[in-house]
Coordinates of N, CA and C in Angstrom, one line a residue:
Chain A
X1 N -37.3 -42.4 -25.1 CA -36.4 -42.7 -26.2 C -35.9 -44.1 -26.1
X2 N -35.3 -44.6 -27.1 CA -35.0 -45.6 -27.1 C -34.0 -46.3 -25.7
X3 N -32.9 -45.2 -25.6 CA -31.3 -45.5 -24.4 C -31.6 -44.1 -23.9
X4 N -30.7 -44.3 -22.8 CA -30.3 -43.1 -22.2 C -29.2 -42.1 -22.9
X5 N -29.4 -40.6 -23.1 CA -29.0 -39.9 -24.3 C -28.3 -38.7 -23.0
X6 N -27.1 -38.5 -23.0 CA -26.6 -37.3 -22.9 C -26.0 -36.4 -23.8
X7 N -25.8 -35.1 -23.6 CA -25.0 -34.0 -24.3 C -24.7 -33.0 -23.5
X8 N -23.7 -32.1 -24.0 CA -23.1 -32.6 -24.9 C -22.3 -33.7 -25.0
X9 N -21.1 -34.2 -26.3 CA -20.8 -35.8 -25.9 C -19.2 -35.0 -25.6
X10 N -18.9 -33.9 -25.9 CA -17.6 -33.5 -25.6 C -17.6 -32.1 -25.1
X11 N -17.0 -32.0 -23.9 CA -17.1 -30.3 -23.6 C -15.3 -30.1 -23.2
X12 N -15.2 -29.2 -24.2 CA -13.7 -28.5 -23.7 C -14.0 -27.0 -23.0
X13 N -13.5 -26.6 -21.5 CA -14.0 -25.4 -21.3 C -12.7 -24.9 -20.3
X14 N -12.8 -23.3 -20.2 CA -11.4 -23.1 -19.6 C -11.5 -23.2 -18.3
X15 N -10.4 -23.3 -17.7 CA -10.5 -23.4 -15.5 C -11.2 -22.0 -15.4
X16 N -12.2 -22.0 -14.6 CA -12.8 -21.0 -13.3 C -14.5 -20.9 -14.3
X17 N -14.6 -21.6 -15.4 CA -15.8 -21.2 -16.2 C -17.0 -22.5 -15.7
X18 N -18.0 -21.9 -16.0 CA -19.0 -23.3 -15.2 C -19.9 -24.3 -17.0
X19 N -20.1 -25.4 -16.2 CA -20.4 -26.3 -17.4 C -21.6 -26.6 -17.0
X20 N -22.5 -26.9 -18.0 CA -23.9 -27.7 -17.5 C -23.7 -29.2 -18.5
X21 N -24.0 -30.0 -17.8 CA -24.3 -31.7 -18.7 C -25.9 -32.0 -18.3
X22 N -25.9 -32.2 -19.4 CA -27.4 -33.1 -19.9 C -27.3 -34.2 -19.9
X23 N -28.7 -34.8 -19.3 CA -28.8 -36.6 -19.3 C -30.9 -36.7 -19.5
X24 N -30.2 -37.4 -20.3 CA -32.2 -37.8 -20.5 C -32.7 -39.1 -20.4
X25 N -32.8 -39.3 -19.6 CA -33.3 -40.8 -19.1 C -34.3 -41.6 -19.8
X26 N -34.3 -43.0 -19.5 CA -35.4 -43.7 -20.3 C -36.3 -43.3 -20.2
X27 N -37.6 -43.1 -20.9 CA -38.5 -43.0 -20.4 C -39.4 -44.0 -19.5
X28 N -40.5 -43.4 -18.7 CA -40.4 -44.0 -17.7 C -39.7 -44.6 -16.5
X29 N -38.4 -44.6 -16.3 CA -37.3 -44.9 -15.4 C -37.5 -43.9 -14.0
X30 N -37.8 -44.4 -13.1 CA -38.0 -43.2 -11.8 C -36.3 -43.3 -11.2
X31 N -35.4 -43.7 -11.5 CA -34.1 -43.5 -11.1 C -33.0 -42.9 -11.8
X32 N -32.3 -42.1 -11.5 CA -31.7 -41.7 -12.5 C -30.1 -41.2 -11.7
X33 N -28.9 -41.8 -12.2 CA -27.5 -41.6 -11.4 C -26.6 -40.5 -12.1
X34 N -25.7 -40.2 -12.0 CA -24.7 -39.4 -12.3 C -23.2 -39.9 -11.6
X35 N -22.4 -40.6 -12.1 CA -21.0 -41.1 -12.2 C -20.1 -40.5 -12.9
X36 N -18.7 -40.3 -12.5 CA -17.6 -39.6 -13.1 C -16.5 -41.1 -13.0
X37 N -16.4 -40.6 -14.1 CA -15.2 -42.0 -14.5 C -13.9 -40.9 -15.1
X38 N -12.6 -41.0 -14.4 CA -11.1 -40.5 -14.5 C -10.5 -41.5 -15.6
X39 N -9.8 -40.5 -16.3 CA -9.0 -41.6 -17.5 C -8.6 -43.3 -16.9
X40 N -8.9 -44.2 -17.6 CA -8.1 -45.5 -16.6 C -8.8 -45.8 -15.3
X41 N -10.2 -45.1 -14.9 CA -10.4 -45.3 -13.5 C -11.8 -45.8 -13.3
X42 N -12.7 -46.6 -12.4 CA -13.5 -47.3 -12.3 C -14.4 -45.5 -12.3
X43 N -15.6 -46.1 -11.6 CA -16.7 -45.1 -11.7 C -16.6 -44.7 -10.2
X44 N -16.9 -43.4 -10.0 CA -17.0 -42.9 -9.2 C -18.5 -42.5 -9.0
X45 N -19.1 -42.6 -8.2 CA -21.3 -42.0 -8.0 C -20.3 -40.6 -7.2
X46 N -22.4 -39.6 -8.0 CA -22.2 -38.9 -7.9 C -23.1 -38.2 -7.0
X47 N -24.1 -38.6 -7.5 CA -25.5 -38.5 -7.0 C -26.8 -39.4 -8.2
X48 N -27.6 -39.6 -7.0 CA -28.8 -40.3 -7.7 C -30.1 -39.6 -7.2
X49 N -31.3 -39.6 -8.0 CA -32.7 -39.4 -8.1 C -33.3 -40.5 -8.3
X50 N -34.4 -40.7 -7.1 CA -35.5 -41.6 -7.3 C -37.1 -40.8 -6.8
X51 N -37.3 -41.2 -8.1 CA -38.8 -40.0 -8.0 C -38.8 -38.8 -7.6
X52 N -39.9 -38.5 -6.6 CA -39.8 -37.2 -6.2 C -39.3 -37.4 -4.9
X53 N -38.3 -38.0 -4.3 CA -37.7 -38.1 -3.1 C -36.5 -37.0 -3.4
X54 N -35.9 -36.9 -2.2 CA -35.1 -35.6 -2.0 C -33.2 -37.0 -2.7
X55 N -32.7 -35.8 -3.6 CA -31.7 -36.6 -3.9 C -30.6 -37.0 -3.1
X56 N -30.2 -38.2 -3.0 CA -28.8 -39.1 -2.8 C -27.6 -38.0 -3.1
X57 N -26.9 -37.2 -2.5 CA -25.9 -36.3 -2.9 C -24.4 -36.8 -2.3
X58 N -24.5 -37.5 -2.1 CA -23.3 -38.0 -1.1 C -21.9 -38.2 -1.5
X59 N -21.8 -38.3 -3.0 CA -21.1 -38.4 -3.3 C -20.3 -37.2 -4.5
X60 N -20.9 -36.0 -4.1 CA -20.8 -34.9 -5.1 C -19.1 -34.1 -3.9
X61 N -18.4 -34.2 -4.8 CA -16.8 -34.2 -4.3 C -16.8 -32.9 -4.0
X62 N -17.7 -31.7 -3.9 CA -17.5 -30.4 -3.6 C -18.7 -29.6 -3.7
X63 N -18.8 -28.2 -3.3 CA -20.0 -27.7 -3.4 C -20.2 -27.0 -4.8
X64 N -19.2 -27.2 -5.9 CA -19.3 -26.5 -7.2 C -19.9 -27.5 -7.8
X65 N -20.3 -28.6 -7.3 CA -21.1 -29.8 -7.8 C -22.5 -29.7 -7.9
X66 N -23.4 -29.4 -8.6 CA -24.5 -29.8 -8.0 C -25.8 -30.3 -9.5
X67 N -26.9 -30.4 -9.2 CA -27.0 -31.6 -10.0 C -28.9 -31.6 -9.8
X68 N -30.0 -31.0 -10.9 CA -31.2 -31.1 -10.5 C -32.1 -32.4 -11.6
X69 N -33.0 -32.5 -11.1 CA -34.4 -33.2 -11.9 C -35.4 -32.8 -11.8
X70 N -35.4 -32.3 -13.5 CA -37.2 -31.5 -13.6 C -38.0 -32.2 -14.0
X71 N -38.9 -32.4 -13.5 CA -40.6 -33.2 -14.3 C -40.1 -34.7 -13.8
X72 N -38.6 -34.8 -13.1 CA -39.0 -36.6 -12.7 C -38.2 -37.1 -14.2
X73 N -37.6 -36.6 -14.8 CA -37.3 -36.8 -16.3 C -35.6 -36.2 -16.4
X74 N -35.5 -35.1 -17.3 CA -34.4 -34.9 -17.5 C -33.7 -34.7 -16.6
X75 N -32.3 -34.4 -16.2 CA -31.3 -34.1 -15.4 C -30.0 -32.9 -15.9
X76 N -29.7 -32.1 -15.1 CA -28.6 -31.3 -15.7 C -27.6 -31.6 -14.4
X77 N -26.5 -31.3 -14.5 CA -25.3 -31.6 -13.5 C -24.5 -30.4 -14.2
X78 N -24.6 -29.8 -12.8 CA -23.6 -28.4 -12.9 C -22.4 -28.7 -12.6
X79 N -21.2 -28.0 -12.7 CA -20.5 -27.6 -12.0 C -19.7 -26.0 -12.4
X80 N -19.7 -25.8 -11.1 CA -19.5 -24.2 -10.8 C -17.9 -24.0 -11.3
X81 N -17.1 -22.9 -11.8 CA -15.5 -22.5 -11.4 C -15.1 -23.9 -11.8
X82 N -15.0 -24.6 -13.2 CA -14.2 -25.7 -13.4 C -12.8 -25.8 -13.1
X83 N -12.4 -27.1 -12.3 CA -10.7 -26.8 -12.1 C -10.6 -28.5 -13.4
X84 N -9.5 -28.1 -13.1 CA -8.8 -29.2 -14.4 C -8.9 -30.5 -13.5
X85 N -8.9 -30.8 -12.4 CA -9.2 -32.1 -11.5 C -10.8 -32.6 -11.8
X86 N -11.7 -31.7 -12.6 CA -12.5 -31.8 -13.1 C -13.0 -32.8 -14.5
X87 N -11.7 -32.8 -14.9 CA -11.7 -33.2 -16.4 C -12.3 -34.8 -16.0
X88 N -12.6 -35.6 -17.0 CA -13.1 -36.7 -17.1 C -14.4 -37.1 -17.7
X89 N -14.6 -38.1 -17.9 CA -16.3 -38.8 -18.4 C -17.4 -38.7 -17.3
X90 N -17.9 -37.8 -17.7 CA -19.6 -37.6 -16.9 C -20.1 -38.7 -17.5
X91 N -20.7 -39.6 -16.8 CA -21.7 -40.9 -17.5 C -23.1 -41.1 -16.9
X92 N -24.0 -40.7 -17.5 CA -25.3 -40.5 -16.5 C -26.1 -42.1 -17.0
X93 N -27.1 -42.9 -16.0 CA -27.7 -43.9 -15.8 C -29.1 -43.9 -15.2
X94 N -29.8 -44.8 -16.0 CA -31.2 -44.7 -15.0 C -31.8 -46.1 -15.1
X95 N -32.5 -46.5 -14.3 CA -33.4 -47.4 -13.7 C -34.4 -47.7 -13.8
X96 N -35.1 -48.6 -13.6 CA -36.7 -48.6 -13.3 C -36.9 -48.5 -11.9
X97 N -36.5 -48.7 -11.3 CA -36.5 -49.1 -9.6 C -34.9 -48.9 -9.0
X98 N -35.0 -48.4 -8.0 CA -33.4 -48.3 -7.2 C -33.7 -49.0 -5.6
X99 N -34.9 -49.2 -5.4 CA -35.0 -50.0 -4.5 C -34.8 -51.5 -4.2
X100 N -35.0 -52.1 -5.7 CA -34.6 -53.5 -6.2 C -33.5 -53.8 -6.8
X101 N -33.1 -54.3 -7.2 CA -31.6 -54.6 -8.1 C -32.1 -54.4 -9.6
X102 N -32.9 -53.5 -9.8 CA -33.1 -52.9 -11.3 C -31.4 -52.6 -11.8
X103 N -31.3 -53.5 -13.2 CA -30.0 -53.0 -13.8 C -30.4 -51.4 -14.5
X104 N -29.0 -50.8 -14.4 CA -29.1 -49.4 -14.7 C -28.3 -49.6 -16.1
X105 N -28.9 -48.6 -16.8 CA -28.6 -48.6 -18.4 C -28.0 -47.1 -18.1
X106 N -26.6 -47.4 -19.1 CA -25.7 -45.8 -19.3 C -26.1 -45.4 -20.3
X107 N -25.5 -44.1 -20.6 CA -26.3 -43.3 -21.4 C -24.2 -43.5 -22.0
X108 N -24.3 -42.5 -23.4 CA -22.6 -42.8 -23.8 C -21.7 -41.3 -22.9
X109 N -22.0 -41.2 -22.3 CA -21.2 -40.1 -21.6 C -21.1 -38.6 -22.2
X110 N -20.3 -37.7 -21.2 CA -20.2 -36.6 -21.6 C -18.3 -36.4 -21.5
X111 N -17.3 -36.3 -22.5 CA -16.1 -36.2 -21.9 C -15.6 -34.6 -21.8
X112 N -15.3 -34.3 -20.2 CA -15.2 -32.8 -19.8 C -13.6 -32.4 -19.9
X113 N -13.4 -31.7 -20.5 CA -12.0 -31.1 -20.6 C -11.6 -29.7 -19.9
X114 N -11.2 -29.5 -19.2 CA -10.5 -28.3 -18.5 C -9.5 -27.8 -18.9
X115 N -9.5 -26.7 -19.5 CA -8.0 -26.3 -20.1 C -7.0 -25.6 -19.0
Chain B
X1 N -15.6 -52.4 6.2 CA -16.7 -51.8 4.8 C -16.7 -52.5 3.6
X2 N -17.7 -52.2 2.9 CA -18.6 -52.7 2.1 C -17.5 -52.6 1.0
X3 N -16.9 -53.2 0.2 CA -16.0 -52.8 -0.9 C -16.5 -54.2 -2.2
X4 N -16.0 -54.0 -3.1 CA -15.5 -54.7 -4.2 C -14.1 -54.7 -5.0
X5 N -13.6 -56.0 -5.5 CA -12.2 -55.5 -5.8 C -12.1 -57.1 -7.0
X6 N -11.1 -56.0 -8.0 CA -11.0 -56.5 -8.9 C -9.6 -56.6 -9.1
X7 N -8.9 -57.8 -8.5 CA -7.3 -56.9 -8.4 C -6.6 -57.6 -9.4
X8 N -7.2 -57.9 -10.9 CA -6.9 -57.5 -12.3 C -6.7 -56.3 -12.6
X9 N -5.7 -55.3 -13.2 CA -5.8 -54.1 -14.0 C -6.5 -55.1 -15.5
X10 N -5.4 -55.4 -15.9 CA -5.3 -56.0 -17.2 C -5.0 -57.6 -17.0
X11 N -6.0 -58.6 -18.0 CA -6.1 -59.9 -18.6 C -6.1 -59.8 -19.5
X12 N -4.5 -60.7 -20.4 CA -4.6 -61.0 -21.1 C -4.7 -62.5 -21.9
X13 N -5.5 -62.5 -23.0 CA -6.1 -63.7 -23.5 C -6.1 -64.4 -25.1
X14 N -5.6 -65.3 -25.2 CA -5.6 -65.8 -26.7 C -6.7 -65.9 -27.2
X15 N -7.2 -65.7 -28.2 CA -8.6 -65.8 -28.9 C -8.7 -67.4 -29.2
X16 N -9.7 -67.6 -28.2 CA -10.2 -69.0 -28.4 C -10.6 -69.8 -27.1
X17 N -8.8 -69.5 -26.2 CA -9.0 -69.8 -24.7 C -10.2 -69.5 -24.3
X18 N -10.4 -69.9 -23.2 CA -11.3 -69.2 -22.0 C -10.7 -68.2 -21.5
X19 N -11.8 -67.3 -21.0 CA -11.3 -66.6 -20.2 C -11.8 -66.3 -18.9
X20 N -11.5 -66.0 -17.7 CA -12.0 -65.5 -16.2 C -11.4 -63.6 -15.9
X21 N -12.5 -63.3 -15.8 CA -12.2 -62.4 -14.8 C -13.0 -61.8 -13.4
X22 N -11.4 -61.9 -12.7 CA -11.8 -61.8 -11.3 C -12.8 -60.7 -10.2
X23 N -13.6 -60.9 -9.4 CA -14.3 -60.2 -8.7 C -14.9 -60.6 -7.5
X24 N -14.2 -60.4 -6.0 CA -14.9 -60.3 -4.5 C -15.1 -59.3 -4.3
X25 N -16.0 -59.8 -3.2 CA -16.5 -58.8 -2.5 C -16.9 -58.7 -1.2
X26 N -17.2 -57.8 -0.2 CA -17.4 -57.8 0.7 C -18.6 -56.9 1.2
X27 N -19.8 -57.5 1.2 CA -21.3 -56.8 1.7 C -21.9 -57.4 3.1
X28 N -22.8 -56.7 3.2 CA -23.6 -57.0 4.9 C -24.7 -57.7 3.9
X29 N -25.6 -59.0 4.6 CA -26.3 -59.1 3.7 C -26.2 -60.1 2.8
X30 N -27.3 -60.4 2.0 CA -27.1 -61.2 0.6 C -27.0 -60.2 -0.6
X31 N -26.3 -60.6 -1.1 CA -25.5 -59.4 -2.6 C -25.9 -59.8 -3.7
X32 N -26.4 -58.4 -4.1 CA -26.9 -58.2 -5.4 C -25.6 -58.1 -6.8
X33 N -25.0 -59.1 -7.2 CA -24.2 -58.6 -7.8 C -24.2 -58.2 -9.5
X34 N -23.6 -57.7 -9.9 CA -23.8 -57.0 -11.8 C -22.1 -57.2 -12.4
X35 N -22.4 -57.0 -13.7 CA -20.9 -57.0 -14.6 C -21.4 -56.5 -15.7
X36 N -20.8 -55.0 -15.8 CA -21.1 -54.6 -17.3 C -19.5 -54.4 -17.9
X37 N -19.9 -54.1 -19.0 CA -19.2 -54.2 -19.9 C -18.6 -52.5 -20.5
X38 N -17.1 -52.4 -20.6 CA -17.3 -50.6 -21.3 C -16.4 -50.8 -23.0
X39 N -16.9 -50.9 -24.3 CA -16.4 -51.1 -25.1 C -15.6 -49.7 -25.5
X40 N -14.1 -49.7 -26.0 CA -14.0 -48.2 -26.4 C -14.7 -47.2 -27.0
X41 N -15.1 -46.6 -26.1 CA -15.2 -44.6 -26.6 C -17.4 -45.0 -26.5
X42 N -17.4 -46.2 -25.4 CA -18.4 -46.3 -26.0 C -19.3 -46.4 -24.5
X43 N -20.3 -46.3 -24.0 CA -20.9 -46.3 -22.6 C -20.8 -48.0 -22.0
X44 N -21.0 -47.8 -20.6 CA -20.8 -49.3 -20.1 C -22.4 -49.8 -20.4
X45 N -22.0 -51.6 -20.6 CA -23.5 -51.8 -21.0 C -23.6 -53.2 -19.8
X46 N -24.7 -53.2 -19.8 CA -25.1 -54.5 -19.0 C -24.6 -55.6 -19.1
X47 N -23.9 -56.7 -18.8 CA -23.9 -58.0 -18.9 C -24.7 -59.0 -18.2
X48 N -24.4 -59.0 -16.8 CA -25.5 -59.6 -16.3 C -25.9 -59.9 -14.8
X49 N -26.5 -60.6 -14.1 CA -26.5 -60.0 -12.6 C -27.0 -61.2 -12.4
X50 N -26.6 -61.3 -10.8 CA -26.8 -62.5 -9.7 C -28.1 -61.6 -8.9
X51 N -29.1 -62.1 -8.6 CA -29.6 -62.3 -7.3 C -29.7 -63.0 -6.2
X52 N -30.8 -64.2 -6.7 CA -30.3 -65.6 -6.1 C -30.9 -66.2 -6.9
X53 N -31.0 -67.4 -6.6 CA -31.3 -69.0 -7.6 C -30.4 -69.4 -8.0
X54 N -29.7 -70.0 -9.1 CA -29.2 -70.6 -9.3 C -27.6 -70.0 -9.7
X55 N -26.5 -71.1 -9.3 CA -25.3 -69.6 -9.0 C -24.6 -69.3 -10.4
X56 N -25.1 -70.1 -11.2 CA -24.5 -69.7 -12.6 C -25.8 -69.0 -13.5
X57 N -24.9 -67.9 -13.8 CA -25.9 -67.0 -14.2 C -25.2 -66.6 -15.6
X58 N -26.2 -66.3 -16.5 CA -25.7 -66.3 -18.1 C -26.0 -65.0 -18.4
X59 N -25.3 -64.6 -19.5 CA -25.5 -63.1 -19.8 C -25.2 -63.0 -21.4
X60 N -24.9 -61.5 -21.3 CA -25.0 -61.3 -22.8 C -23.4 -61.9 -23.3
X61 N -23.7 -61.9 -25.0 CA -22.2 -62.4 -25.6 C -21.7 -63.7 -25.0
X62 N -22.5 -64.4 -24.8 CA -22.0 -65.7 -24.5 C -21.3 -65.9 -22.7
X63 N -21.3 -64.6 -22.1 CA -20.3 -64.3 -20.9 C -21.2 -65.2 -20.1
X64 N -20.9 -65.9 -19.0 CA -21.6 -65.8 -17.6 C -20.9 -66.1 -16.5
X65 N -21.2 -65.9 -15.4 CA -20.6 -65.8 -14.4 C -21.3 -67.0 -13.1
X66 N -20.5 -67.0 -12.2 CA -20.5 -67.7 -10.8 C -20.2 -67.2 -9.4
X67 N -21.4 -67.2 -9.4 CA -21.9 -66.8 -7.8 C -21.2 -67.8 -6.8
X68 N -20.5 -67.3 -5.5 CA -19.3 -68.3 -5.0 C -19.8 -67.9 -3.6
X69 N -20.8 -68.0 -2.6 CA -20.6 -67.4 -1.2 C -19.8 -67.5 0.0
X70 N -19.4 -68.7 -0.4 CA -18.1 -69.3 0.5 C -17.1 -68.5 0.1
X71 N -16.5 -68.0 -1.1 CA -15.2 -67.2 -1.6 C -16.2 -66.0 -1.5
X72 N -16.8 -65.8 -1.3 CA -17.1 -64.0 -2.1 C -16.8 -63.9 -3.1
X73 N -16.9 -64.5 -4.4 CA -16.8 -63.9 -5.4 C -17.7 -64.5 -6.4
X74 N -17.7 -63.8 -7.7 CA -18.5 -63.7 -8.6 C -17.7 -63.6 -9.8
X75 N -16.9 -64.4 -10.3 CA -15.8 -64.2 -11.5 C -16.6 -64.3 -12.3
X76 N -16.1 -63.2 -13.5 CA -16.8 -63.4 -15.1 C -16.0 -64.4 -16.0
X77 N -16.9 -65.3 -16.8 CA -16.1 -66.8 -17.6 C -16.8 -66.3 -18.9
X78 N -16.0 -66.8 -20.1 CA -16.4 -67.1 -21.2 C -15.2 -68.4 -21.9
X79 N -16.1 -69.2 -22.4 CA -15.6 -70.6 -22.7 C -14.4 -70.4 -23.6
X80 N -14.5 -69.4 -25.1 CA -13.8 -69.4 -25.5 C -14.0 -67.9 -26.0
X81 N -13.0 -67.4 -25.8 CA -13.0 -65.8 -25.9 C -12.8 -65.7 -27.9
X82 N -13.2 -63.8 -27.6 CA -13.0 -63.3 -29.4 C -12.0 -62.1 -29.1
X83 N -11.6 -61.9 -30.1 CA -10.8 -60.5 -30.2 C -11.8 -59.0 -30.0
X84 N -13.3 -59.3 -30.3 CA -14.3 -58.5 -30.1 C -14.5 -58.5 -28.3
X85 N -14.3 -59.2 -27.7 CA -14.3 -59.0 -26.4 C -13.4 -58.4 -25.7
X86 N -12.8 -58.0 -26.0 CA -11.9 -57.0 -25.9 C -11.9 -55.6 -25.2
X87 N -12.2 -55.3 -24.3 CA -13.0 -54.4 -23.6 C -12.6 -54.1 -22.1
X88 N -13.1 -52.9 -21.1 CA -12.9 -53.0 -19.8 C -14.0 -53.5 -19.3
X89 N -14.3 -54.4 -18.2 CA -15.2 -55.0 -17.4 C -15.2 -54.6 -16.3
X90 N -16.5 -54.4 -15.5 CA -16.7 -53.6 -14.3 C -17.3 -54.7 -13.4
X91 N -17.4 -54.8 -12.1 CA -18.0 -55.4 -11.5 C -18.9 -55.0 -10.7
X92 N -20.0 -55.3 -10.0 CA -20.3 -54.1 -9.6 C -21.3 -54.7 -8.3
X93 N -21.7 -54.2 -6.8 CA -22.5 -54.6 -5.9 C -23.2 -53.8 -5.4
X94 N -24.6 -54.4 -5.3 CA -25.7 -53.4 -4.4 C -25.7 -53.5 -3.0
X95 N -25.3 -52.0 -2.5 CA -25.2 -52.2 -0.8 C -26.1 -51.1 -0.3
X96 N -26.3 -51.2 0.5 CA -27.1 -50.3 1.3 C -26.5 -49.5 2.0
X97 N -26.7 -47.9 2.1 CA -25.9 -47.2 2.4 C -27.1 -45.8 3.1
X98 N -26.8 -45.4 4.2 CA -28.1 -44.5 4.6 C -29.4 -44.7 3.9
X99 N -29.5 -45.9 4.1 CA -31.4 -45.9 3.7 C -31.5 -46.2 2.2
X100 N -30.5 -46.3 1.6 CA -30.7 -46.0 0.1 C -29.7 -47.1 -0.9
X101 N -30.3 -47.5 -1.4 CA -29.3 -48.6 -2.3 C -28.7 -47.9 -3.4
X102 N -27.1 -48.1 -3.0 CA -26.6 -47.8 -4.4 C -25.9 -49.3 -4.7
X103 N -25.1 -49.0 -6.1 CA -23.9 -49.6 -6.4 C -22.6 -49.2 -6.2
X104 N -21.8 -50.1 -5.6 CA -20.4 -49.7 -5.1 C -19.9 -51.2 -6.7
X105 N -18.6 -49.8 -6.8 CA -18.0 -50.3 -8.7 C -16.7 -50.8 -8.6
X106 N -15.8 -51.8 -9.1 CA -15.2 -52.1 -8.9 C -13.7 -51.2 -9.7
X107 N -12.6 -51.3 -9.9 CA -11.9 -50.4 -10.4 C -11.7 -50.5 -12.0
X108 N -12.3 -51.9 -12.3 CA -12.2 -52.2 -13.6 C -11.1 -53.4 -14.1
X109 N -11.2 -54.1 -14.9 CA -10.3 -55.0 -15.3 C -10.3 -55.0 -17.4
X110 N -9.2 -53.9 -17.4 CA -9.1 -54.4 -18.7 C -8.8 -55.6 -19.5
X111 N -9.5 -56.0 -20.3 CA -9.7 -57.4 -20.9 C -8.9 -57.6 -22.4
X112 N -8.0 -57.7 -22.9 CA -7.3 -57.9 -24.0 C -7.2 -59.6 -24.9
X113 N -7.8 -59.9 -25.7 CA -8.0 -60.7 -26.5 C -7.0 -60.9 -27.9
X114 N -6.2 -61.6 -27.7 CA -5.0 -61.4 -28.7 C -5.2 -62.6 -29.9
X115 N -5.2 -62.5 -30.9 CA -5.7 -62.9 -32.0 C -4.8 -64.2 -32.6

């Protein structure tokens, strides 16, 4: 596709219920990130994918986090038992290369709401 | 450690002035540096990036920046600002971290352009 496309672009869901976010990457792009950005607050990484290597998780703030890539392509980002510390802009990004200083292109986010 | 800092929340600017906004940093290394751009309600987009060669580096919307090795920094300039620039600005550095390059983000500098 043209940009990087997530959805949904708004999710309101209750505390303890689980969410999946979509990210669909450039095509062709073998990198592909997951950042949470807090009202007012810079970006936080979350995890990244490059190719078929085992993913960058390092930054996934808990084990209700987690986060796959099928085919090298799209991406879903779970999270398990939402708590309202949850809420914020999921912004997913990909790359041509993560080994170079390839600029990463955002996709327009996902904003997660925990009631 | 490896940080970036933007210790702008908010710049504010008359439409027409110039404008700077600030960005050091601190990497192992020669730094890859970036500055994108997040317009409201809307995904961050690229402006533009240092590798090396020449330390003024031009970007989109007229923006460009200066690569400073002696200071560590990399401030974003625009000669004369618009009320359309108006936006949050991110800063952003590629470090190496277990084997794997990410970006470490800066906290952001909201940018206000007053007419």
């Amino acid at each position: 596709g043209a940009g990087v496309s997530q959805s949904p672009s708004n999710k309101v869901t209750e505390k303890g219920k689980d969410v999946e976010l979509r990210c669909d990457p450039i095509s062709g792009h073998t990198a592909l990130y997951w950042y949470r950005q807090s009202l007012g607050q810079g970006l936080e990484f979350l995890i990244y994918f490059q190719g078929n290597s085992a993913p960058d998780k390092s930054g996934l703030p808990s084990d209700r986090f987690s986060a796959e890539r099928t085919g090298g392509s799209v991406s879903t980002l779970t999270i398990q038992r939402t708590q309202q510390e949850d809420s914020a802009v999921y912004l997913c990004a990909s790359s041509a290369l993560v080994v170079s200083a390839d600029t990463q292109y955002f996709g327009p986010g996902t904003r997660l709401t925990v009631l | 450690a490896q940080s970036v800092a933007q210790p702008e929340d908010q710049v504010n600017v008359a439409e027409g002035n110039p404008l700077t906004v600030t960005c050091t940093y601190s990497v192992s290394g020669n730094p890859y540096l970036f500055w994108y751009v997040q317009y409201p309600n809307r995904g961050l987009q690229f402006l533009l990036k240092y590798i090396t060669g020449d330390n003024l580096v031009k970007g989109s919307y007229g923006f460009e920046a200066e690569f400073n090795k002696s200071q560590t920094s990399f401030h974003l300039k625009k000669p004369s600002a618009l009320v359309s620039d108006s936006a949050l600005y991110f800063c952003a550095v590629r470090v190496l971290m277990d084997s794997n390059y990410q970006l470490i983000w800066g906290a952001g500098t909201k940018l206000i352009i007053k007419p």
